[in-house]
Amino acid sequence: MNIVKLAALGLTASIVAASAGAATPAAPDSAKPSVVIVHGAFADGSDWAKVVPLLQAKGLNVVAVQNPLSSLADDVAAAKRAIDAQPGKVVLVGHSWGGMVITEAGDNPKVAGLVYVAAFAPDAGQSVGDVGKGFAPGAGLAHLKADGGGFLSLTQEGMSKHFAQDLPAAATAVMAATQGPIQAKAFEQKVSVAAWKQKPSWYLVADNDHMIVPEQQRAMAKAINAKVSSVASSHVPQQSQPAQVAAVILDAVQAAR
């Protein structure tokens, strides 16, 4: 047997072994709502890679939106496309900046519930700055840097010590390298509608958050009359405590059926 065939057999064996160790998702149940997840700033859809398989294992159809992060309107449009593509009801999930997006995009008859994960929860006519008035800025905000086009990203120190301080250094190094910069002007843009006024909401507070202080998170959760739970995590519980995040989403799905 020549070297090429041996290499091919070795590659095939590696793929089979890897597949055997991976969780097999259940077939999506059309009777259950789909879950559409909107990531925040300094991230992309892969930020939810640990939660998605937990939801799929329960027979849920899950879609992670890829935000352009160029403006609030652009991100809302991306979320709306994902919602419209689903066959039935939708539970809409937002992390951090994603809370701004789901607050507006959730004003859709398909959306049966909203889940905020350490997320902004504005009222109609509010921007990120408006909803943060009266609260101390998170320590991580001191580690933003802007490029020539006005897009903001987090420094390596900001990512490792303030955004995801409960993750290993190797993980935060990858997160810093793959982060999605956000247009600074987006933080000044206001939502035109607050979907939580008509939709049931859930809020997961990250108790050790250095980006959106926990006090602000609790105040926003109270203002939107959300079902509140908390987790001892950094700003990214979807990465450090994925099972607890999945449990909150599953609670919303159960209520939406």
mmCIF file of C-alpha atoms in Angstrom, residues 42-223:
data_model
loop_
_atom_site.group_PDB
_atom_site.id
_atom_site.type_symbol
_atom_site.label_atom_id
_atom_site.label_comp_id
_atom_site.label_asym_id
_atom_site.label_seq_id
_atom_site.Cartn_x
_atom_site.Cartn_y
_atom_site.Cartn_z
ATOM 1 C CA PHE A 42 -16.229 41.862 20.230
ATOM 2 C CA ALA A 43 -17.513 38.417 19.214
ATOM 3 C CA ASP A 44 -19.238 36.472 16.462
ATOM 4 C CA GLY A 45 -21.701 33.600 16.274
ATOM 5 C CA SER A 46 -19.090 31.079 17.405
ATOM 6 C CA ASP A 47 -19.248 32.702 20.839
ATOM 7 C CA TRP A 48 -22.213 30.343 21.380
ATOM 8 C CA ALA A 49 -20.465 27.158 20.278
ATOM 9 C CA LYS A 50 -20.778 25.547 23.722
ATOM 10 C CA VAL A 51 -24.482 26.290 24.133
ATOM 11 C CA VAL A 52 -25.698 25.377 20.646
ATOM 12 C CA PRO A 53 -25.089 21.607 20.968
ATOM 13 C CA LEU A 54 -26.856 21.550 24.357
ATOM 14 C CA LEU A 55 -29.943 23.008 22.707
ATOM 15 C CA GLN A 56 -29.666 20.795 19.641
ATOM 16 C CA ALA A 57 -29.526 17.749 21.905
ATOM 17 C CA LYS A 58 -33.042 18.709 23.026
ATOM 18 C CA GLY A 59 -34.319 18.627 19.470
ATOM 19 C CA LEU A 60 -34.237 22.371 18.890
ATOM 20 C CA ASN A 61 -33.463 24.148 15.664
ATOM 21 C CA VAL A 62 -30.809 26.743 16.527
ATOM 22 C CA VAL A 63 -29.508 29.629 14.412
ATOM 23 C CA ALA A 64 -26.662 31.913 15.485
ATOM 24 C CA VAL A 65 -26.885 35.255 13.702
ATOM 25 C CA GLN A 66 -23.682 36.786 12.349
ATOM 26 C CA ASN A 67 -23.960 40.493 13.161
ATOM 27 C CA PRO A 68 -22.107 42.895 10.858
ATOM 28 C CA LEU A 69 -21.687 45.193 13.914
ATOM 29 C CA SER A 70 -21.700 48.171 11.565
ATOM 30 C CA SER A 71 -24.831 49.792 13.011
ATOM 31 C CA LEU A 72 -27.863 48.963 15.116
ATOM 32 C CA ALA A 73 -30.027 48.976 11.993
ATOM 33 C CA ASP A 74 -27.718 46.543 10.178
ATOM 34 C CA ASP A 75 -27.673 44.136 13.113
ATOM 35 C CA VAL A 76 -31.451 44.323 13.540
ATOM 36 C CA ALA A 77 -31.854 43.560 9.840
ATOM 37 C CA ALA A 78 -29.627 40.472 10.167
ATOM 38 C CA ALA A 79 -31.677 39.240 13.129
ATOM 39 C CA LYS A 80 -34.942 39.855 11.292
ATOM 40 C CA ARG A 81 -33.760 37.791 8.336
ATOM 41 C CA ALA A 82 -32.968 34.900 10.659
ATOM 42 C CA ILE A 83 -36.346 35.179 12.389
ATOM 43 C CA ASP A 84 -38.231 35.297 9.100
ATOM 44 C CA ALA A 85 -36.418 32.180 7.884
ATOM 45 C CA GLN A 86 -37.751 30.037 10.731
ATOM 46 C CA PRO A 87 -40.852 27.884 10.131
ATOM 47 C CA GLY A 88 -42.711 28.783 13.322
ATOM 48 C CA LYS A 89 -42.309 30.398 16.717
ATOM 49 C CA VAL A 90 -38.947 31.803 17.788
ATOM 50 C CA VAL A 91 -37.247 32.311 21.122
ATOM 51 C CA LEU A 92 -34.870 35.215 20.549
ATOM 52 C CA VAL A 93 -31.673 35.335 22.614
ATOM 53 C CA GLY A 94 -29.259 38.251 22.921
ATOM 54 C CA HIS A 95 -25.938 38.682 24.680
ATOM 55 C CA SER A 96 -24.572 42.090 25.668
ATOM 56 C CA TRP A 97 -24.993 44.392 22.626
ATOM 57 C CA GLY A 98 -27.284 41.689 21.269
ATOM 58 C CA GLY A 99 -29.848 42.826 23.834
ATOM 59 C CA MET A 100 -30.220 46.097 21.923
ATOM 60 C CA VAL A 101 -30.801 44.092 18.761
ATOM 61 C CA ILE A 102 -33.401 41.661 20.135
ATOM 62 C CA THR A 103 -35.296 44.488 21.825
ATOM 63 C CA GLU A 104 -36.110 45.899 18.397
ATOM 64 C CA ALA A 105 -36.004 42.786 16.205
ATOM 65 C CA GLY A 106 -38.236 40.952 18.696
ATOM 66 C CA ASP A 107 -41.194 43.070 17.623
ATOM 67 C CA ASN A 108 -42.245 40.291 15.277
ATOM 68 C CA PRO A 109 -45.311 38.030 15.625
ATOM 69 C CA LYS A 110 -43.087 34.954 15.328
ATOM 70 C CA VAL A 111 -41.113 35.874 18.457
ATOM 71 C CA ALA A 112 -42.627 34.162 21.494
ATOM 72 C CA GLY A 113 -40.032 35.118 24.095
ATOM 73 C CA LEU A 114 -36.865 37.112 24.697
ATOM 74 C CA VAL A 115 -33.804 35.922 26.613
ATOM 75 C CA TYR A 116 -31.244 38.506 27.728
ATOM 76 C CA VAL A 117 -27.833 37.143 28.739
ATOM 77 C CA ALA A 118 -25.764 39.831 30.501
ATOM 78 C CA ALA A 119 -27.367 42.102 27.924
ATOM 79 C CA PHE A 120 -28.578 45.642 27.428
ATOM 80 C CA ALA A 121 -32.352 45.906 27.765
ATOM 81 C CA PRO A 122 -33.334 49.397 26.607
ATOM 82 C CA ASP A 123 -36.694 51.096 26.455
ATOM 83 C CA ALA A 124 -37.919 52.574 23.187
ATOM 84 C CA GLY A 125 -35.885 55.656 22.312
ATOM 85 C CA GLN A 126 -32.837 54.602 24.329
ATOM 86 C CA SER A 127 -29.241 53.984 23.266
ATOM 87 C CA VAL A 128 -26.539 52.045 25.115
ATOM 88 C CA GLY A 129 -25.430 55.295 26.725
ATOM 89 C CA ASP A 130 -28.967 56.156 27.803
ATOM 90 C CA VAL A 131 -29.603 52.827 29.487
ATOM 91 C CA GLY A 132 -26.266 53.037 31.322
ATOM 92 C CA LYS A 133 -26.888 56.419 32.942
ATOM 93 C CA GLY A 134 -26.546 56.324 36.717
ATOM 94 C CA PHE A 135 -24.308 53.248 36.746
ATOM 95 C CA ALA A 136 -20.540 53.003 37.014
ATOM 96 C CA PRO A 137 -18.889 51.953 33.729
ATOM 97 C CA GLY A 138 -17.515 48.438 33.666
ATOM 98 C CA ALA A 139 -13.757 48.175 34.165
ATOM 99 C CA GLY A 140 -13.380 46.474 30.800
ATOM 100 C CA LEU A 141 -14.488 49.595 28.948
ATOM 101 C CA ALA A 142 -11.116 51.168 29.702
ATOM 102 C CA HIS A 143 -9.524 48.592 27.387
ATOM 103 C CA LEU A 144 -11.224 49.536 24.129
ATOM 104 C CA LYS A 145 -9.216 50.665 21.120
ATOM 105 C CA ALA A 146 -10.446 52.296 17.926
ATOM 106 C CA ASP A 147 -9.195 51.835 14.386
ATOM 107 C CA GLY A 148 -9.124 54.454 11.648
ATOM 108 C CA GLY A 149 -12.680 53.655 10.610
ATOM 109 C CA GLY A 150 -14.145 54.173 14.057
ATOM 110 C CA PHE A 151 -14.561 50.492 14.878
ATOM 111 C CA LEU A 152 -13.850 49.464 18.467
ATOM 112 C CA SER A 153 -12.164 46.289 19.649
ATOM 113 C CA LEU A 154 -10.867 44.985 22.959
ATOM 114 C CA THR A 155 -7.189 44.744 23.804
ATOM 115 C CA GLN A 156 -5.735 41.396 24.759
ATOM 116 C CA GLU A 157 -5.660 42.534 28.392
ATOM 117 C CA GLY A 158 -9.270 43.640 28.195
ATOM 118 C CA MET A 159 -10.317 40.277 26.805
ATOM 119 C CA SER A 160 -8.352 38.166 29.290
ATOM 120 C CA LYS A 161 -8.876 40.191 32.468
ATOM 121 C CA HIS A 162 -12.276 41.807 31.996
ATOM 122 C CA PHE A 163 -14.333 40.252 29.196
ATOM 123 C CA ALA A 164 -13.665 36.578 29.888
ATOM 124 C CA GLN A 165 -11.534 36.481 33.027
ATOM 125 C CA ASP A 166 -12.876 33.049 34.002
ATOM 126 C CA LEU A 167 -11.578 31.379 30.833
ATOM 127 C CA PRO A 168 -8.076 29.991 30.205
ATOM 128 C CA ALA A 169 -5.483 32.286 28.632
ATOM 129 C CA ALA A 170 -5.360 30.120 25.520
ATOM 130 C CA ALA A 171 -9.103 30.649 25.007
ATOM 131 C CA THR A 172 -9.018 34.408 25.509
ATOM 132 C CA ALA A 173 -6.096 34.705 23.101
ATOM 133 C CA VAL A 174 -8.233 33.119 20.387
ATOM 134 C CA MET A 175 -11.210 35.311 21.339
ATOM 135 C CA ALA A 176 -9.075 38.440 21.027
ATOM 136 C CA ALA A 177 -7.825 37.344 17.601
ATOM 137 C CA THR A 178 -11.282 36.446 16.247
ATOM 138 C CA GLN A 179 -13.384 39.199 17.851
ATOM 139 C CA GLY A 180 -15.796 41.270 15.813
ATOM 140 C CA PRO A 181 -15.068 45.005 16.115
ATOM 141 C CA ILE A 182 -18.141 47.227 16.465
ATOM 142 C CA GLN A 183 -18.720 50.661 14.969
ATOM 143 C CA ALA A 184 -18.516 53.135 17.861
ATOM 144 C CA LYS A 185 -21.460 55.136 16.513
ATOM 145 C CA ALA A 186 -23.716 52.103 17.075
ATOM 146 C CA PHE A 187 -23.600 52.767 20.812
ATOM 147 C CA GLU A 188 -25.280 56.137 20.191
ATOM 148 C CA GLN A 189 -28.125 54.700 18.107
ATOM 149 C CA LYS A 190 -31.543 54.256 19.710
ATOM 150 C CA VAL A 191 -34.033 51.426 19.474
ATOM 151 C CA SER A 192 -37.396 52.461 18.039
ATOM 152 C CA VAL A 193 -39.492 49.856 19.846
ATOM 153 C CA ALA A 194 -39.185 47.727 22.992
ATOM 154 C CA ALA A 195 -40.419 44.211 22.226
ATOM 155 C CA TRP A 196 -40.261 43.191 25.903
ATOM 156 C CA LYS A 197 -43.354 45.295 26.524
ATOM 157 C CA GLN A 198 -45.417 42.684 24.664
ATOM 158 C CA LYS A 199 -43.260 39.554 25.000
ATOM 159 C CA PRO A 200 -42.309 37.482 28.065
ATOM 160 C CA SER A 201 -38.654 37.958 28.953
ATOM 161 C CA TRP A 202 -35.897 36.145 30.815
ATOM 162 C CA TYR A 203 -32.699 37.728 32.100
ATOM 163 C CA LEU A 204 -29.494 35.966 33.178
ATOM 164 C CA VAL A 205 -27.292 38.229 35.310
ATOM 165 C CA ALA A 206 -23.526 37.622 35.201
ATOM 166 C CA ASP A 207 -22.463 38.316 38.788
ATOM 167 C CA ASN A 208 -18.765 38.898 38.013
ATOM 168 C CA ASP A 209 -19.243 40.989 34.884
ATOM 169 C CA HIS A 210 -16.635 43.695 34.193
ATOM 170 C CA MET A 211 -18.328 45.006 31.030
ATOM 171 C CA ILE A 212 -21.932 45.674 32.103
ATOM 172 C CA VAL A 213 -21.911 45.949 35.884
ATOM 173 C CA PRO A 214 -24.246 43.485 37.647
ATOM 174 C CA GLU A 215 -26.140 46.329 39.341
ATOM 175 C CA GLN A 216 -27.127 47.672 35.931
ATOM 176 C CA GLN A 217 -28.093 44.216 34.733
ATOM 177 C CA ARG A 218 -30.403 43.688 37.709
ATOM 178 C CA ALA A 219 -31.987 47.103 37.236
ATOM 179 C CA MET A 220 -32.656 46.437 33.556
ATOM 180 C CA ALA A 221 -34.071 42.994 34.318
ATOM 181 C CA LYS A 222 -36.448 44.529 36.852
ATOM 182 C CA ALA A 223 -37.473 47.288 34.433
#
